[in-house]
Short mmCIF file of C-alpha atoms in Angstrom, two decimals:
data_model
loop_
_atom_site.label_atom_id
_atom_site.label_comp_id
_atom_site.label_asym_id
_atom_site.label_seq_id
_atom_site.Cartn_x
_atom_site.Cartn_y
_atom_site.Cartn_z
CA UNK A 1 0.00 0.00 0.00
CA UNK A 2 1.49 3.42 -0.76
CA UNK A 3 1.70 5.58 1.49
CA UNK A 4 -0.70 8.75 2.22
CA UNK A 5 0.18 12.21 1.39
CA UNK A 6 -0.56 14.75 4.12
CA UNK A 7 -0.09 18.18 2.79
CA UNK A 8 -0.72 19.87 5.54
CA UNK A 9 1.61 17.74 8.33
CA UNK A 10 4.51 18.46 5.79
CA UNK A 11 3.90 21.87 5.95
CA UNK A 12 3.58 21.70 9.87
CA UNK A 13 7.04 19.69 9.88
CA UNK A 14 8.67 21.89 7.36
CA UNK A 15 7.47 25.08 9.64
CA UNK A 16 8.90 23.35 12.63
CA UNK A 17 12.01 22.93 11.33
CA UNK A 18 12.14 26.27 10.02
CA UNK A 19 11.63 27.77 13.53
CA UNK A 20 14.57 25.77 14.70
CA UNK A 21 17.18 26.74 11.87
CA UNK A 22 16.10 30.59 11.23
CA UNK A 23 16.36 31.15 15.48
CA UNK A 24 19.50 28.91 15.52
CA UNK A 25 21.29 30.20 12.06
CA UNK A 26 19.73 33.26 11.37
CA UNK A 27 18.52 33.86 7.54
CA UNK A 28 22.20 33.88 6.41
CA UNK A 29 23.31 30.98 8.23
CA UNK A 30 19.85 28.70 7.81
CA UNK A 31 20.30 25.90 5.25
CA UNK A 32 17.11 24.55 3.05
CA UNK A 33 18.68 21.38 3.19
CA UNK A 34 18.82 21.00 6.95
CA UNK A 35 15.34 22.20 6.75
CA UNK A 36 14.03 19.92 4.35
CA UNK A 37 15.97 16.69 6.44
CA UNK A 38 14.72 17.69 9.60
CA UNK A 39 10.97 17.80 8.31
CA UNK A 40 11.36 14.69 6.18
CA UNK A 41 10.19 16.60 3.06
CA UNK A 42 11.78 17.64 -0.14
CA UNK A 43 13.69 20.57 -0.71
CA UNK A 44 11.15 21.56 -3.56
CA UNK A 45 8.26 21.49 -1.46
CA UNK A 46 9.82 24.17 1.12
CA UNK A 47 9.98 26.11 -2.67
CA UNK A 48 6.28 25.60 -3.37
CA UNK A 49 4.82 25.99 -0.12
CA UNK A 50 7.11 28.32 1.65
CA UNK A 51 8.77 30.32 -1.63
CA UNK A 52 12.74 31.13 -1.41
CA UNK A 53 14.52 31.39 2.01
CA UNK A 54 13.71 34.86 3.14
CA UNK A 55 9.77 34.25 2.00
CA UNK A 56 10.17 31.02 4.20
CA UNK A 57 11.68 33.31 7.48
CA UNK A 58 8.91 36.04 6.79
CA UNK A 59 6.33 33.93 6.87
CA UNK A 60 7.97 31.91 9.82
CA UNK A 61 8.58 34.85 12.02
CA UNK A 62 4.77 36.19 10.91
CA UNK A 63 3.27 33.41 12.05
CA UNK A 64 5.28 33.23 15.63
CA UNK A 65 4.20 37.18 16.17
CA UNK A 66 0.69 35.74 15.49
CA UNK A 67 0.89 33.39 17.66
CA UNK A 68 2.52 35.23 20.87
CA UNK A 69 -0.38 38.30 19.89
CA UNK A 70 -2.95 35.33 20.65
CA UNK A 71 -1.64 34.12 23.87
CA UNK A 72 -0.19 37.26 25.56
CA UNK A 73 -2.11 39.94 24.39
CA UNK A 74 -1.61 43.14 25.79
CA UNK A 75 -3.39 43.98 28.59
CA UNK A 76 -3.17 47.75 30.07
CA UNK A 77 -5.81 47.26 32.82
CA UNK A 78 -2.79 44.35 33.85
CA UNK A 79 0.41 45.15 32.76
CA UNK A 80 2.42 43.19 35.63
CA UNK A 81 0.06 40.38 35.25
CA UNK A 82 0.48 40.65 31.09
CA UNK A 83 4.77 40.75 32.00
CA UNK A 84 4.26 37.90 34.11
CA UNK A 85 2.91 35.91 30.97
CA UNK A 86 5.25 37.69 28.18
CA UNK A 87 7.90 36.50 30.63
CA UNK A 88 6.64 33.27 30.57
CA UNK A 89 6.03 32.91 26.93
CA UNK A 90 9.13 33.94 25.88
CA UNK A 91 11.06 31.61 28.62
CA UNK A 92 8.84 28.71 26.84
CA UNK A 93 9.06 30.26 23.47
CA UNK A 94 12.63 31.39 23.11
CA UNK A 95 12.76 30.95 19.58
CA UNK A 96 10.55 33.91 18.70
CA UNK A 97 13.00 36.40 20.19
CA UNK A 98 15.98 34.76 18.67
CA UNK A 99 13.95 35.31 15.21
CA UNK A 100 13.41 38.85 15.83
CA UNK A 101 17.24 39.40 16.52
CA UNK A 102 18.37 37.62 13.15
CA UNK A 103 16.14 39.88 11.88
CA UNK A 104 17.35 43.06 13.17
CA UNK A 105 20.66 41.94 12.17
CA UNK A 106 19.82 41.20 8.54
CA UNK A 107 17.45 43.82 7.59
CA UNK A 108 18.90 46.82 10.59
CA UNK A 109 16.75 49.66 9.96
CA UNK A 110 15.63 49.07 6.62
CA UNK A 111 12.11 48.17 5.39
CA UNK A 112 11.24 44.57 6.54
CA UNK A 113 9.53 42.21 3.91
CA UNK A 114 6.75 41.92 5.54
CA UNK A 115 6.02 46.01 6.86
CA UNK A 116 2.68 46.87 6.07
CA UNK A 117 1.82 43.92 8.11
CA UNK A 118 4.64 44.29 10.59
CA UNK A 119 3.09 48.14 11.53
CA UNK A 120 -0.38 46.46 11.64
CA UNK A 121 0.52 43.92 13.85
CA UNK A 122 1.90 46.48 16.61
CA UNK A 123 -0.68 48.59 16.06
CA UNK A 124 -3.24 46.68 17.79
CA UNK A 125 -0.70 46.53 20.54
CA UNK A 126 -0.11 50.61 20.78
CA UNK A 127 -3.98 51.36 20.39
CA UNK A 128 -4.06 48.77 23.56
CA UNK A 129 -1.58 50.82 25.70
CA UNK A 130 -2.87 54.49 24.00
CA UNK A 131 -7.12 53.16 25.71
CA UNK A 132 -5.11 52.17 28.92
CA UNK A 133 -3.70 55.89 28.73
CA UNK A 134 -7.08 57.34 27.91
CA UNK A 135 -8.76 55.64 30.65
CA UNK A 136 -6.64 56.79 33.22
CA UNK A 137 -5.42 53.31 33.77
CA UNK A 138 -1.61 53.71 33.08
CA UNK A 139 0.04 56.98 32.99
CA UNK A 140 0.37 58.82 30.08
CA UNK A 141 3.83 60.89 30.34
CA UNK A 142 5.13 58.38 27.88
CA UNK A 143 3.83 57.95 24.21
CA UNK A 144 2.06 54.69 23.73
CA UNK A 145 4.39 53.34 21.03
CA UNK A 146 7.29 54.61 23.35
CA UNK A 147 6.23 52.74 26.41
CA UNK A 148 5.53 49.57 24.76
CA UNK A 149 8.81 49.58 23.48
CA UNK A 150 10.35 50.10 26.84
CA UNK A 151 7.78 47.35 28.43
CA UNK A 152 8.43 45.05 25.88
CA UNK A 153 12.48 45.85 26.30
CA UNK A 154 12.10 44.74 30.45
CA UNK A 155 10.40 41.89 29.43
CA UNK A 156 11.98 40.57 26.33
CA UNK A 157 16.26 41.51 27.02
CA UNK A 158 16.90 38.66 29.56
CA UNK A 159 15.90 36.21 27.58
CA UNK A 160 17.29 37.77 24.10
CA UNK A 161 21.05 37.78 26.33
CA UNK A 162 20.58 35.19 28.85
CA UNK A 163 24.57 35.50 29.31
CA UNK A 164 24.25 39.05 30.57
CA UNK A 165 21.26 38.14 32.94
CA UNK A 166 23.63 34.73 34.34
CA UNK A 167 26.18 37.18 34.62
CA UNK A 168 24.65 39.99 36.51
CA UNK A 169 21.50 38.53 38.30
CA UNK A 170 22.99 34.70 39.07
CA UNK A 171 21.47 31.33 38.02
CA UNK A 172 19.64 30.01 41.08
CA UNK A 173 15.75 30.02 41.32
CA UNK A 174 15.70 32.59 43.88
CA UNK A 175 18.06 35.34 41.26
CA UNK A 176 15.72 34.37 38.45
CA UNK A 177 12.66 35.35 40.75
CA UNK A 178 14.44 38.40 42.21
CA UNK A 179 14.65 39.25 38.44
CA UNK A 180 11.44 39.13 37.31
CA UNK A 181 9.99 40.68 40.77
CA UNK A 182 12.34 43.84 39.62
CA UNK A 183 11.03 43.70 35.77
CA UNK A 184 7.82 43.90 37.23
CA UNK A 185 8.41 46.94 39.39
CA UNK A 186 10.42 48.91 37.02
CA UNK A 187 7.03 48.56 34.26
CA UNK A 188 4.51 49.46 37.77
CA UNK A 189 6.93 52.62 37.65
CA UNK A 190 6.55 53.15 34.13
CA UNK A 191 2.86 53.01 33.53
CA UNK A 192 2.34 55.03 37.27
CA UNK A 193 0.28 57.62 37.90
#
């Protein structure tokens, strides 16, 4: 009996093995081949479902912002209880960050692939802090798009250098706890009153 085609489980296996090489490699570094033997499919069909490399790490990194904008969405009426699960999601989804810093480091400051969506994407996440800021519930002394960049920079920077935060905040439970307690005051600071 031959054996069934699954279309969609390849593409699930080729994306999976995509998220691996791009946050491990980079763009530059990532090989199609590596891809393609870690997902058990042919190189081709990374070409016809995915398009060329970059296409393949645009849509990769797309759907990973998706994904973290589903379970961690922002929430200005809780912003140490949305760190607390940014924190977590990026301690159990490392990957994601590692994507966004190959991507700063290929494209810099230039226009991303993928920036009509990109500015979309975030601005869901500004409009978010900007009713928080209307409401009275966070302060406002800080543009929106400015303070999300500074919450998402307490959050996000341990885990994109987990060297620095070994080497400055220590390794044990009780540093890593100490950590996020101080995260979590410096955003109550930012967003008070």
């Amino acid at each position: 009996m031959a054996a069934v085609r699954d279309p969609e489980a390849t593409r699930a296996r080729i994306f999976d093995a995509a998220v691996a090489e791009f946050s491990r490699y980079g763009i530059a570094g990532a090989r199609i081949d590596r891809i393609a033997g870690e997902a058990k499919a042919n190189k081709q069909l990374i070409y016809a479902y995915f398009g060329n490399k970059a296409e393949l790490f645009t849509r990769v990194l797309g759907r990973c912002m998706v994904d973290l904008a589903a379970a961690v969405p922002v929430d200005a009426d809780d912003i140490e209880g949305w760190i607390d699960r940014l924190l977590d999601y990026h301690a159990a989804h490392p990957e994601l960050l590692r994507l966004l810093y190959w991507e700063g480091i290929e494209y810099g400051t230039g226009e991303l692939p993928d920036e009509a969506e990109r500015q979309e994407h975030y601005a869901h996440k500004v409009a978010a802090i900007a009713d928080g800021q209307a409401r009275g519930v966070i302060s406002d002394a800080i543009p929106p798009g400015d303070l999300l960049m500074l919450l998402v920079s307490l959050a996000n920077w341990a885990t994109v250098v987990p060297q620095m935060r070994r080497i400055l905040t220590g390794v044990e439970d009780t540093d890593r706890d100490r950590l996020r307690a101080s995260i979590k005051e410096a955003a109550r600071r930012l967003v008070a009153d």
